[in-house]
CSV table of C-alpha atoms in Angstrom, one decimal:
chain,number,residue,atom,x,y,z
A,584,MET,CA,0.0,0.0,0.0
A,585,HIS,CA,1.4,3.4,-0.9
A,586,LYS,CA,0.9,6.2,1.6
A,587,GLN,CA,-1.5,9.1,1.3
A,588,ARG,CA,0.3,12.5,1.2
A,589,GLY,CA,-0.8,16.0,1.6
A,590,GLU,CA,-4.2,17.5,2.8
A,591,LYS,CA,-7.8,17.1,2.0
A,592,LEU,CA,-8.8,20.8,1.6
A,593,TRP,CA,-7.0,23.4,-0.6
A,594,TYR,CA,-7.8,27.0,-1.7
A,595,ILE,CA,-6.7,29.1,-4.7
A,596,PRO,CA,-8.0,32.7,-4.2
A,597,ASP,CA,-6.9,34.0,-7.6
A,598,GLY,CA,-8.9,32.2,-10.4
A,599,TYR,CA,-9.4,33.7,-13.9
A,600,ILE,CA,-10.0,32.3,-17.3
A,601,PRO,CA,-8.6,34.8,-19.9
A,602,GLU,CA,-11.1,35.7,-22.6
A,603,LEU,CA,-8.7,36.0,-25.4
A,604,SER,CA,-5.8,34.0,-26.9
A,605,SER,CA,-3.3,34.7,-29.7
A,606,GLY,CA,-0.2,33.1,-31.1
A,607,ASN,CA,0.3,29.2,-30.9
A,608,LEU,CA,-0.9,28.7,-27.3
A,609,THR,CA,-4.5,28.9,-25.9
A,610,SER,CA,-4.9,30.8,-22.6
A,611,HIS,CA,-5.9,28.4,-19.8
A,612,GLU,CA,-5.6,27.5,-16.2
A,613,SER,CA,-4.9,24.1,-14.6
A,614,ILE,CA,-5.5,22.8,-11.1
A,615,CYS,CA,-2.8,20.3,-11.0
A,616,VAL,CA,-3.3,17.4,-8.4
A,617,VAL,CA,-1.1,14.4,-7.4
A,618,ASN,CA,-2.5,11.4,-5.6
A,619,THR,CA,0.3,9.3,-4.2
A,620,ALA,CA,-2.1,6.8,-2.6
A,621,SER,CA,-3.1,3.3,-3.7
A,622,GLU,CA,-6.7,4.3,-3.9
A,623,ASP,CA,-8.5,6.9,-6.0
A,624,ALA,CA,-9.3,10.4,-4.8
A,625,LEU,CA,-12.7,11.9,-5.2
A,626,LEU,CA,-12.6,15.7,-5.4
A,627,LYS,CA,-15.4,18.2,-5.0
A,628,ILE,CA,-14.5,21.6,-6.4
A,629,THR,CA,-16.4,24.7,-5.4
A,630,ILE,CA,-16.1,28.1,-7.2
A,631,PHE,CA,-16.6,31.3,-5.3
A,632,PHE,CA,-17.5,34.6,-7.2
A,633,GLU,CA,-17.4,38.3,-6.4
A,634,ASP,CA,-21.1,38.9,-7.0
A,635,ARG,CA,-23.1,35.7,-7.1
A,636,GLU,CA,-23.6,32.4,-5.2
A,637,PRO,CA,-20.9,29.8,-5.4
A,638,MET,CA,-21.0,26.9,-7.9
A,639,GLU,CA,-20.8,23.9,-5.5
A,640,ASP,CA,-19.5,20.3,-5.7
A,641,ILE,CA,-18.2,19.8,-9.2
A,642,MET,CA,-16.9,16.2,-9.1
A,643,VAL,CA,-13.5,15.0,-10.4
A,644,VAL,CA,-11.7,11.7,-9.8
A,645,VAL,CA,-7.9,11.5,-9.6
A,646,SER,CA,-6.8,7.9,-9.9
A,647,ALA,CA,-4.5,6.1,-7.5
A,648,ARG,CA,-0.8,6.8,-8.1
A,649,ARG,CA,-1.6,9.3,-10.8
A,650,THR,CA,-1.5,13.1,-11.5
A,651,LYS,CA,-4.3,15.0,-13.1
A,652,HIS,CA,-3.9,18.5,-14.6
A,653,ILE,CA,-7.6,19.7,-14.6
A,654,ARG,CA,-8.4,22.5,-17.1
A,655,THR,CA,-10.7,24.8,-15.2
A,656,SER,CA,-12.5,25.4,-18.6
A,657,SER,CA,-13.6,21.7,-18.5
A,658,LEU,CA,-15.4,22.1,-15.2
A,659,HIS,CA,-19.2,22.5,-15.4
A,660,ILE,CA,-22.5,22.0,-13.4
A,661,GLU,CA,-25.1,20.5,-15.6
A,662,GLY,CA,-23.5,21.9,-18.7
A,663,VAL,CA,-22.8,25.5,-17.3
A,664,PRO,CA,-19.1,26.2,-17.2
A,665,ILE,CA,-17.1,28.8,-15.2
A,666,PRO,CA,-17.6,32.1,-16.9
A,667,VAL,CA,-14.6,33.6,-18.7
A,668,GLY,CA,-13.2,37.0,-17.9
A,669,VAL,CA,-14.6,37.0,-14.4
A,670,PRO,CA,-12.5,36.8,-11.1
A,671,TYR,CA,-13.2,33.8,-8.9
A,672,ALA,CA,-11.7,31.6,-6.3
A,673,ILE,CA,-11.3,27.8,-6.0
A,674,GLU,CA,-12.0,25.3,-3.2
A,675,VAL,CA,-10.8,21.7,-3.7
A,676,LEU,CA,-12.1,19.2,-1.2
A,677,SER,CA,-10.8,15.5,-1.4
A,678,ASP,CA,-11.8,12.4,0.4
A,679,ILE,CA,-8.2,11.5,0.9
A,680,PRO,CA,-5.1,13.6,1.2
A,681,ILE,CA,-3.7,15.0,-2.1
A,682,ILE,CA,-1.3,17.9,-3.1
A,683,VAL,CA,-2.6,20.8,-5.3
A,684,GLN,CA,-0.8,23.4,-7.4
A,685,TYR,CA,-2.5,26.0,-9.6
A,686,SER,CA,-1.0,27.4,-12.9
A,687,ARG,CA,-2.1,29.9,-15.5
A,688,LEU,CA,-1.0,30.4,-19.1
A,689,ASP,CA,-2.2,33.7,-20.3
A,690,SER,CA,-1.7,34.4,-24.2
A,691,THR,CA,-4.0,37.4,-24.4
A,692,GLN,CA,-1.2,39.2,-26.1
A,693,ALA,CA,1.2,37.8,-28.7
A,694,GLU,CA,3.6,36.2,-26.3
A,695,ASN,CA,2.5,33.9,-23.4
A,696,ALA,CA,2.8,34.6,-19.6
A,697,LEU,CA,2.9,32.1,-16.9
A,698,MET,CA,2.2,32.1,-13.2
A,699,SER,CA,2.0,29.3,-10.7
A,700,VAL,CA,1.3,28.8,-7.1
A,701,MET,CA,1.0,26.0,-4.6
A,702,ALA,CA,-2.6,26.0,-3.4
A,703,TYR,CA,-3.2,26.9,0.3
A,704,PRO,CA,-3.7,23.8,2.4
A,705,ILE,CA,-6.0,23.6,5.5
A,706,LYS,CA,-4.5,21.2,7.9
A,707,SER,CA,-6.8,18.5,9.1
A,708,GLU,CA,-7.1,18.1,12.8
A,709,ARG,CA,-5.1,14.9,13.6
B,222,MET,CA,-23.3,28.0,8.9
B,223,HIS,CA,-20.3,27.7,6.7
B,224,LYS,CA,-16.8,27.3,8.3
B,225,GLN,CA,-14.2,30.1,8.5
B,226,ARG,CA,-11.0,28.9,6.7
B,227,GLY,CA,-7.4,30.3,6.7
B,228,GLU,CA,-5.8,32.8,8.9
B,229,LYS,CA,-6.4,36.4,10.0
B,230,LEU,CA,-3.0,37.9,9.3
B,231,TRP,CA,-1.1,37.7,6.0
B,232,TYR,CA,2.0,39.4,4.5
B,233,ILE,CA,3.3,40.1,1.0
B,234,PRO,CA,6.7,41.6,1.1
B,235,ASP,CA,7.1,42.4,-2.7
B,236,GLY,CA,4.5,45.0,-3.7
B,237,TYR,CA,5.0,47.2,-6.7
B,238,ILE,CA,2.7,49.1,-8.9
B,239,PRO,CA,4.3,49.4,-12.5
B,240,GLU,CA,4.4,53.0,-13.8
B,241,LEU,CA,3.9,52.1,-17.4
B,242,SER,CA,1.5,50.0,-19.5
B,243,SER,CA,1.5,49.1,-23.2
B,244,GLY,CA,-0.5,46.8,-25.4
B,245,ASN,CA,-4.0,45.7,-24.6
B,246,LEU,CA,-3.6,45.2,-20.8
B,247,THR,CA,-3.0,47.6,-18.0
B,248,SER,CA,-0.3,46.9,-15.5
B,249,HIS,CA,-1.8,46.1,-12.2
B,250,GLU,CA,-1.6,44.2,-9.0
B,251,SER,CA,-4.4,42.4,-7.2
B,252,ILE,CA,-4.7,41.2,-3.6
B,253,CYS,CA,-7.1,38.2,-4.0
B,254,VAL,CA,-9.1,37.2,-1.0
B,255,VAL,CA,-11.6,34.3,-0.4
B,256,ASN,CA,-14.0,34.4,2.5
B,257,THR,CA,-15.5,31.0,2.9
B,258,ALA,CA,-17.6,31.8,6.0
B,259,SER,CA,-21.2,32.8,6.4
B,260,GLU,CA,-20.3,36.2,7.8
B,261,ASP,CA,-18.5,39.2,6.1
B,262,ALA,CA,-14.8,39.7,6.6
B,263,LEU,CA,-13.6,43.2,7.6
B,264,LEU,CA,-10.0,43.8,6.3
B,265,LYS,CA,-7.5,46.4,7.5
B,266,ILE,CA,-4.6,46.8,5.0
B,267,THR,CA,-1.3,48.4,6.0
B,268,ILE,CA,1.3,49.4,3.5
B,269,PHE,CA,5.1,49.5,4.5
B,270,PHE,CA,7.7,51.5,2.5
B,271,GLU,CA,11.5,51.6,2.3
B,272,ASP,CA,11.9,55.3,3.3
B,273,ARG,CA,8.7,56.5,5.0
B,274,GLU,CA,6.1,55.8,7.6
B,275,PRO,CA,3.5,53.0,6.8
B,276,MET,CA,0.0,53.9,5.5
B,277,GLU,CA,-2.2,52.2,8.0
B,278,ASP,CA,-5.7,50.6,8.3
B,279,ILE,CA,-7.1,50.9,4.8
B,280,MET,CA,-10.6,49.2,5.3
B,281,VAL,CA,-12.0,46.7,2.8
B,282,VAL,CA,-15.0,44.4,3.2
B,283,VAL,CA,-15.1,40.9,1.7
B,284,SER,CA,-18.7,39.5,1.8
B,285,ALA,CA,-19.7,36.2,3.1
B,286,ARG,CA,-19.1,33.2,0.8
B,287,ARG,CA,-17.4,35.5,-1.8
B,288,THR,CA,-14.0,36.2,-3.2
B,289,LYS,CA,-12.7,39.8,-3.9
B,290,HIS,CA,-9.8,40.6,-6.2
B,291,ILE,CA,-8.7,44.0,-4.8
B,292,ARG,CA,-6.7,46.3,-7.2
B,293,THR,CA,-3.9,47.8,-5.2
B,294,SER,CA,-4.4,51.0,-7.2
B,295,SER,CA,-7.9,51.3,-5.8
B,296,LEU,CA,-6.6,51.6,-2.2
B,297,HIS,CA,-6.2,55.0,-0.6
B,298,ILE,CA,-6.3,56.9,2.6
B,299,GLU,CA,-8.3,60.1,2.5
B,300,GLY,CA,-7.8,60.2,-1.3
B,301,VAL,CA,-4.1,59.5,-1.3
B,302,PRO,CA,-3.3,56.2,-3.1
B,303,ILE,CA,-0.2,54.0,-3.0
B,304,PRO,CA,2.5,55.6,-5.1
B,305,VAL,CA,3.5,54.0,-8.4
B,306,GLY,CA,7.0,52.9,-9.2
B,307,VAL,CA,7.9,52.5,-5.4
B,308,PRO,CA,8.8,49.3,-3.6
B,309,TYR,CA,6.4,48.4,-0.8
B,310,ALA,CA,5.1,45.6,1.3
B,311,ILE,CA,1.5,44.7,2.2
B,312,GLU,CA,-0.1,43.5,5.6
B,313,VAL,CA,-3.6,42.1,5.4
B,314,LEU,CA,-5.4,41.8,8.9
B,315,SER,CA,-8.9,40.4,9.0
B,316,ASP,CA,-11.4,40.0,11.8
B,317,ILE,CA,-12.1,36.5,10.7
B,318,PRO,CA,-9.9,33.9,8.9
B,319,ILE,CA,-9.5,34.3,5.2
B,320,ILE,CA,-7.1,33.1,2.4
B,321,VAL,CA,-5.0,35.6,0.5
B,322,GLN,CA,-3.0,35.5,-2.8
B,323,TYR,CA,-1.1,38.2,-4.5
B,324,SER,CA,-0.7,38.5,-8.3
B,325,ARG,CA,0.9,41.1,-10.6
B,326,LEU,CA,0.5,41.8,-14.3
B,327,ASP,CA,3.3,43.8,-15.7
B,328,SER,CA,2.8,45.2,-19.2
B,329,THR,CA,5.6,47.8,-19.1
B,330,GLN,CA,6.8,46.2,-22.3
B,331,ALA,CA,4.8,45.2,-25.2
B,332,GLU,CA,4.0,41.7,-24.0
B,333,ASN,CA,2.5,41.1,-20.5
B,334,ALA,CA,4.3,39.2,-17.6
B,335,LEU,CA,2.6,37.5,-14.7
B,336,MET,CA,3.7,36.5,-11.3
B,337,SER,CA,1.7,35.2,-8.3
B,338,VAL,CA,2.4,34.0,-4.8
B,339,MET,CA,0.3,32.8,-1.9
B,340,ALA,CA,0.7,35.5,0.8
B,341,TYR,CA,2.5,34.4,3.9
B,342,PRO,CA,0.2,33.6,6.8
B,343,ILE,CA,0.8,34.2,10.5
B,344,LYS,CA,-0.8,31.4,12.5
B,345,SER,CA,-3.1,32.5,15.3
B,346,GLU,CA,-2.4,31.1,18.7
B,347,ARG,CA,-5.2,28.6,19.2
C,375,MET,CA,29.1,20.6,11.6
C,376,HIS,CA,26.5,22.7,9.6
C,377,LYS,CA,22.8,21.9,10.4
C,378,GLN,CA,20.4,20.1,8.1
C,379,ARG,CA,17.5,22.4,7.1
C,380,GLY,CA,14.2,21.7,5.6
C,381,GLU,CA,12.3,18.4,5.0
C,382,LYS,CA,13.0,15.0,3.4
C,383,LEU,CA,9.9,14.7,1.2
C,384,TRP,CA,8.6,17.2,-1.4
C,385,TYR,CA,6.0,17.3,-4.1
C,386,ILE,CA,5.5,19.4,-7.3
C,387,PRO,CA,2.1,18.6,-8.9
C,388,ASP,CA,2.7,20.7,-12.1
C,389,GLY,CA,5.5,19.2,-14.1
C,390,TYR,CA,5.7,19.8,-17.9
C,391,ILE,CA,8.6,19.9,-20.3
C,392,PRO,CA,7.6,22.1,-23.3
C,393,GLU,CA,8.0,20.5,-26.7
C,394,LEU,CA,9.3,23.7,-28.5
C,395,SER,CA,11.8,26.5,-28.0
C,396,SER,CA,12.4,29.6,-29.9
C,397,GLY,CA,14.5,32.8,-29.5
C,398,ASN,CA,17.8,32.6,-27.5
C,399,LEU,CA,16.6,30.5,-24.7
C,400,THR,CA,15.7,26.8,-24.5
C,401,SER,CA,12.5,25.8,-22.7
C,402,HIS,CA,13.3,23.9,-19.6
C,403,GLU,CA,12.4,23.0,-16.1
C,404,SER,CA,14.6,23.0,-13.0
C,405,ILE,CA,14.2,21.2,-9.6
C,406,CYS,CA,16.4,23.5,-7.5
C,407,VAL,CA,17.7,21.9,-4.2
C,408,VAL,CA,19.8,23.4,-1.5
C,409,ASN,CA,21.6,21.2,1.0
C,410,THR,CA,22.9,23.2,4.0
C,411,ALA,CA,24.4,20.3,5.8
C,412,SER,CA,27.9,19.0,6.1
C,413,GLU,CA,27.0,15.7,4.5
C,414,ASP,CA,25.9,14.8,1.0
C,415,ALA,CA,22.1,14.3,0.3
C,416,LEU,CA,21.0,11.3,-1.7
C,417,LEU,CA,17.7,12.1,-3.7
C,418,LYS,CA,15.2,9.5,-5.1
C,419,ILE,CA,12.9,11.4,-7.6
C,420,THR,CA,9.7,9.7,-8.7
C,421,ILE,CA,7.6,10.9,-11.6
C,422,PHE,CA,3.8,10.5,-11.7
C,423,PHE,CA,1.7,10.6,-14.9
C,424,GLU,CA,-1.9,10.9,-15.9
C,425,ASP,CA,-2.3,7.6,-17.7
C,426,ARG,CA,0.7,5.2,-16.9
C,427,GLU,CA,2.7,3.9,-14.1
C,428,PRO,CA,5.2,6.1,-12.2
C,429,MET,CA,8.9,6.2,-13.1
C,430,GLU,CA,10.4,5.4,-9.7
C,431,ASP,CA,13.6,6.2,-7.8
C,432,ILE,CA,15.8,8.2,-10.2
C,433,MET,CA,18.9,8.9,-8.1
C,434,VAL,CA,20.6,12.3,-7.7
C,435,VAL,CA,23.3,13.4,-5.2
C,436,VAL,CA,23.4,17.0,-3.9
C,437,SER,CA,26.8,17.7,-2.2
C,438,ALA,CA,27.3,19.0,1.2
C,439,ARG,CA,26.9,22.8,1.5
C,440,ARG,CA,25.9,23.1,-2.2
C,441,THR,CA,22.9,23.8,-4.3
C,442,LYS,CA,22.0,21.8,-7.5
C,443,HIS,CA,19.7,23.0,-10.2
C,444,ILE,CA,18.5,19.8,-11.7
C,445,ARG,CA,17.2,19.9,-15.3
C,446,THR,CA,14.3,17.6,-15.5
C,447,SER,CA,15.4,16.8,-19.1
C,448,SER,CA,18.5,15.2,-17.7
C,449,LEU,CA,16.6,12.7,-15.6
C,450,HIS,CA,16.2,9.2,-16.9
C,451,ILE,CA,15.8,5.5,-16.0
C,452,GLU,CA,18.0,3.2,-18.0
C,453,GLY,CA,18.3,5.9,-20.7
C,454,VAL,CA,14.6,6.5,-20.9
C,455,PRO,CA,13.9,10.3,-20.2
C,456,ILE,CA,10.7,12.0,-19.0
C,457,PRO,CA,8.6,12.4,-22.1
C,458,VAL,CA,8.1,16.0,-23.4
C,459,GLY,CA,4.7,17.6,-23.9
C,460,VAL,CA,3.1,15.4,-21.2
C,461,PRO,CA,1.7,16.5,-17.8
C,462,TYR,CA,3.4,14.9,-14.9
C,463,ALA,CA,4.1,15.4,-11.2
C,464,ILE,CA,7.3,15.1,-9.1
C,465,GLU,CA,8.2,13.5,-5.8
C,466,VAL,CA,11.6,14.3,-4.3
C,467,LEU,CA,12.6,12.0,-1.4
C,468,SER,CA,16.0,12.8,0.3
C,469,ASP,CA,17.8,10.9,3.0
C,470,ILE,CA,18.5,14.1,4.9
C,471,PRO,CA,16.5,17.4,5.1
C,472,ILE,CA,16.8,19.7,2.0
C,473,ILE,CA,14.8,22.6,0.5
C,474,VAL,CA,13.3,22.3,-3.0
C,475,GLN,CA,12.0,24.9,-5.4
C,476,TYR,CA,10.6,24.3,-9.0
C,477,SER,CA,11.0,26.7,-11.9
C,478,ARG,CA,10.0,26.6,-15.6
C,479,LEU,CA,11.2,28.7,-18.4
C,480,ASP,CA,8.8,28.4,-21.4
C,481,SER,CA,10.1,29.9,-24.7
C,482,THR,CA,7.5,28.1,-26.9
C,483,GLN,CA,6.7,31.5,-28.3
C,484,ALA,CA,9.3,34.1,-29.3
C,485,GLU,CA,9.6,35.6,-25.9
C,486,ASN,CA,10.2,33.7,-22.7
C,487,ALA,CA,7.8,33.0,-19.8
C,488,LEU,CA,8.9,32.2,-16.3
C,489,MET,CA,7.0,30.5,-13.4
C,490,SER,CA,8.3,29.2,-10.0
C,491,VAL,CA,6.9,27.6,-6.9
C,492,MET,CA,8.4,26.3,-3.7
C,493,ALA,CA,7.7,22.6,-3.7
C,494,TYR,CA,5.2,21.3,-1.1
C,495,PRO,CA,7.0,19.8,1.9
C,496,ILE,CA,5.6,16.8,3.9
C,497,LYS,CA,6.7,17.4,7.5
C,498,SER,CA,8.4,14.5,9.1
C,499,GLU,CA,7.0,13.1,12.3
C,500,ARG,CA,9.5,14.4,14.9
D,481,MET,CA,5.8,48.5,20.5
D,482,HIS,CA,4.9,46.8,17.2
D,483,LYS,CA,5.1,43.0,17.1
D,484,GLN,CA,7.7,41.0,15.3
D,485,ARG,CA,6.2,38.8,12.6
D,486,GLY,CA,7.5,35.8,10.6
D,487,GLU,CA,10.6,33.7,11.1
D,488,LYS,CA,14.4,34.3,11.5
D,489,LEU,CA,15.7,31.8,8.9
D,490,TRP,CA,14.6,31.7,5.3
D,491,TYR,CA,15.8,29.8,2.0
D,492,ILE,CA,15.5,30.4,-1.7
D,493,PRO,CA,17.0,27.5,-3.6
D,494,ASP,CA,16.6,29.0,-7.2
D,495,GLY,CA,18.9,32.0,-7.5
D,496,TYR,CA,20.2,33.2,-10.8
D,497,ILE,CA,21.3,36.7,-12.1
D,498,PRO,CA,20.6,36.8,-15.9
D,499,GLU,CA,23.6,37.8,-18.0
D,500,LEU,CA,21.7,39.8,-20.5
D,501,SER,CA,19.1,42.5,-20.7
D,502,SER,CA,17.2,44.0,-23.6
D,503,GLY,CA,14.3,46.5,-24.0
D,504,ASN,CA,13.5,49.0,-21.3
D,505,LEU,CA,14.0,47.0,-18.2
D,506,THR,CA,17.2,45.5,-16.6
D,507,SER,CA,17.3,41.8,-15.7
D,508,HIS,CA,17.4,41.6,-11.9
D,509,GLU,CA,16.4,39.6,-8.8
D,510,SER,CA,15.1,41.0,-5.6
D,511,ILE,CA,15.1,39.6,-2.0
D,512,CYS,CA,12.1,41.4,-0.6
D,513,VAL,CA,12.0,41.7,3.2
D,514,VAL,CA,9.4,43.2,5.5
D,515,ASN,CA,10.1,44.0,9.1
D,516,THR,CA,7.0,44.7,11.1
D,517,ALA,CA,8.8,45.3,14.4
D,518,SER,CA,9.8,48.4,16.3
D,519,GLU,CA,13.4,47.6,16.1
D,520,ASP,CA,15.8,47.2,13.1
D,521,ALA,CA,16.5,43.7,11.7
D,522,LEU,CA,20.1,42.7,11.0
D,523,LEU,CA,20.4,40.1,8.2
D,524,LYS,CA,23.2,37.8,7.3
D,525,ILE,CA,22.9,36.5,3.8
D,526,THR,CA,24.7,33.3,2.6
D,527,ILE,CA,25.1,32.2,-1.0
D,528,PHE,CA,25.4,28.6,-1.9
D,529,PHE,CA,26.8,27.4,-5.3
D,530,GLU,CA,27.0,24.2,-7.3
D,531,ASP,CA,30.7,23.9,-7.4
D,532,ARG,CA,32.5,26.1,-4.9
D,533,GLU,CA,32.4,27.1,-1.2
D,534,PRO,CA,29.6,29.4,0.0
D,535,MET,CA,29.9,33.2,0.3
D,536,GLU,CA,29.0,33.7,3.9
D,537,ASP,CA,27.5,36.4,6.1
D,538,ILE,CA,26.8,39.3,3.8
D,539,MET,CA,25.3,41.9,6.2
D,540,VAL,CA,22.2,43.9,5.4
D,541,VAL,CA,20.0,46.1,7.8
D,542,VAL,CA,16.2,46.4,7.3
D,543,SER,CA,14.9,49.3,9.4
D,544,ALA,CA,12.0,49.1,11.9
D,545,ARG,CA,8.5,49.2,10.4
D,546,ARG,CA,10.0,49.2,6.8
D,547,THR,CA,10.4,47.0,3.7
D,548,LYS,CA,13.6,46.5,1.8
D,549,HIS,CA,13.8,45.1,-1.8
D,550,ILE,CA,17.4,44.1,-2.0
D,551,ARG,CA,18.9,43.7,-5.5
D,552,THR,CA,21.1,40.6,-5.3
D,553,SER,CA,23.5,42.4,-7.7
D,554,SER,CA,24.2,44.8,-4.9
D,555,LEU,CA,25.4,42.1,-2.6
D,556,HIS,CA,29.2,41.5,-2.3
D,557,ILE,CA,31.9,40.4,0.1
D,558,GLU,CA,35.0,42.7,0.1
D,559,GLY,CA,33.9,44.1,-3.4
D,560,VAL,CA,33.4,40.6,-4.8
D,561,PRO,CA,29.7,40.3,-6.2
D,562,ILE,CA,27.6,37.2,-6.9
D,563,PRO,CA,28.7,36.0,-10.3
D,564,VAL,CA,26.2,36.4,-13.1
D,565,GLY,CA,24.9,33.4,-15.2
D,566,VAL,CA,25.6,30.9,-12.4
D,567,PRO,CA,22.9,28.9,-10.5
D,568,TYR,CA,23.0,29.6,-6.7
D,569,ALA,CA,20.9,29.5,-3.6
D,570,ILE,CA,20.2,32.0,-0.9
D,571,GLU,CA,20.1,31.7,2.9
D,572,VAL,CA,18.6,34.7,4.9
D,573,LEU,CA,19.3,34.7,8.6
D,574,SER,CA,17.9,37.6,10.7
D,575,ASP,CA,18.3,38.4,14.4
D,576,ILE,CA,14.5,39.1,14.7
D,577,PRO,CA,11.6,37.5,12.8
D,578,ILE,CA,10.9,38.9,9.3
D,579,ILE,CA,9.1,37.8,6.1
D,580,VAL,CA,10.9,37.1,2.9
D,581,GLN,CA,9.8,36.8,-0.8
D,582,TYR,CA,12.0,36.5,-3.8
D,583,SER,CA,11.3,37.8,-7.3
D,584,ARG,CA,13.1,37.8,-10.7
D,585,LEU,CA,12.6,39.9,-13.7
D,586,ASP,CA,14.2,38.4,-16.8
D,587,SER,CA,14.5,40.6,-19.9
D,588,THR,CA,17.1,38.4,-21.7
D,589,GLN,CA,14.7,38.5,-24.6
D,590,ALA,CA,12.9,41.6,-25.9
D,591,GLU,CA,9.9,41.2,-23.5
D,592,ASN,CA,10.2,40.7,-19.8
D,593,ALA,CA,9.3,37.6,-17.9
D,594,LEU,CA,8.5,37.6,-14.0
D,595,MET,CA,8.6,34.9,-11.4
D,596,SER,CA,8.1,35.1,-7.6
D,597,VAL,CA,8.0,32.8,-4.6
D,598,MET,CA,7.6,33.3,-0.9
D,599,ALA,CA,10.9,32.1,0.5
D,600,TYR,CA,10.9,28.8,2.6
D,601,PRO,CA,10.8,29.5,6.3
D,602,ILE,CA,12.5,27.5,9.0
D,603,LYS,CA,10.3,27.5,12.1
D,604,SER,CA,12.1,28.5,15.3
D,605,GLU,CA,11.7,26.1,18.3
D,606,ARG,CA,9.5,28.1,20.6
C-alpha cells in the first residue's frame, strides 16, 4: 500500500480564465493534483465569485498513483461552465489527502505569460 | 453555517505598481481574498515602505461566501493612493480567517508578464 | 558541523517539459535543491503521470553545503527520459532534510515566460 | 511596541542573475523583506553554489517598520559580487523575525518575464 500524502482541503483565491488567446498557445488555467495513494481520490470543487452564489460540488476523480492537470474550462455543473473574464476563487475538497498546485498560461497578447502557486492547504485536525 | 477557513493575518513583502503600460492590458496588482464563512470579513490593510512611515488601516469588506480581487491602485487613505514605481510591502489583517493570494500583471513592455504568490500567513495562537 | 535544514519529502504537482523552443533560450524546467548540511544528500525522484505507471527512484546526489539546479530533461531510467509535452508530477525524497523549489522557463513563443513555486513539503514526524 | 512577525531563517533554492538585458527593463532579482517590528533587523545572507564554497555572512539592515527590496547584484563580500549566469541558492538569517519573498525579472529576450516565490521559512523552536 502506498501512503496518502498532503491534505484534503485546498484553496486558490486567484482564479481567472482569460477571454482571449493569440499566437500558438491557448490561454488556460490548470488545477494540478497528485494522488500518491493506492486508492482513487474523489474531489469536490467549489467556485466562489465576487457577486453571485458559489458553484458547488463539481466532481472530479484522480486515480491512484496518478496526477491530473484539470483545465478549469472543462469544469461545469449541468453543462454550465465557469464564466470567462470573471474573477473567482477555487476550493478543492478531497476524500483522501492530495497535493494541489495552480498554474495559468495567459496568451492574451502575442507572447505567453505564466504564473503558478502551490494551493493553500487547510491542515486536518489529527 | 459555513466554516471560516485560513488565517487572520497575511503578508506580501514584494508590492510594486508598475508605472507604465503598453499593449491591450493595463499593468496592475491584485490582492485576491476568499472568504468561505457565512459572515462578512472586515480587512485592515497596511502598506510598508522603504523610506517613510507606513500607510495604516485601509478598510476593505469581503462579503460572506465571496471572493474579492482587490486592485492595489484602488486603495487609498483620504484620497491618497499607494504611489506608483515605489517598492512596498502589504499587511492584510482580517477580523475572521480568510485566504490571501497576490498577483501582478506587468505590461511595461509590449507583452505582458505575470507573477503570483500565496501570501505568507501568521498562524493564530489557538 | 552545519545543520540540516528543511524536509525530506517534497512534491511538485505541475511538471511539464515544453516541446518547442524559440529565440535565444531553450525551454526547460529545473528542480532546485539546497543542501545546507555537512553531509551529501541522496535524492530519489519519482515521476507520476496521468495515464501510466510512475517512473520510480531516479537517483541524484546533492553535495554537502551546495545547491543543485537539476534539469528535468536530464533525468532518466536506463536511458529513458521523461517524455516531453506530457503533464506529470514530481516527488523528491531525500535521506536528509533539504529545501526544494521548482521553476519553468517556457520559450515556446518568441519571448520567454517564467514560473516558479516552492515545492510542497511533507513534515516528518518528529 | 509593534510586534515581530515571521521567522528568522529563510531559504530560496533558485537564485540566478541573468547575464543579458534588452528592452526598457534591466534583468534583476530582488530579495524582498518586511520588518514589522519596532526595532531594526540585522540580516546575514549566505550564498550557496553548485561547485564552490559558499559566500557567507553578507550583512544587510532592514529598518524598523520598513520593507527593503534588496537587489542581489548589490550584494558583495569585500567588493566581490555574486557571479552572473551561475545557479545559486540563498540563505537569509535575521536576528529578529521577518518575512521574505524572492522575485526575478528576466529581460534576456525583448519582452520581460516575471517569477516570484515566498521564501521557505524554517520555524524556530518556541
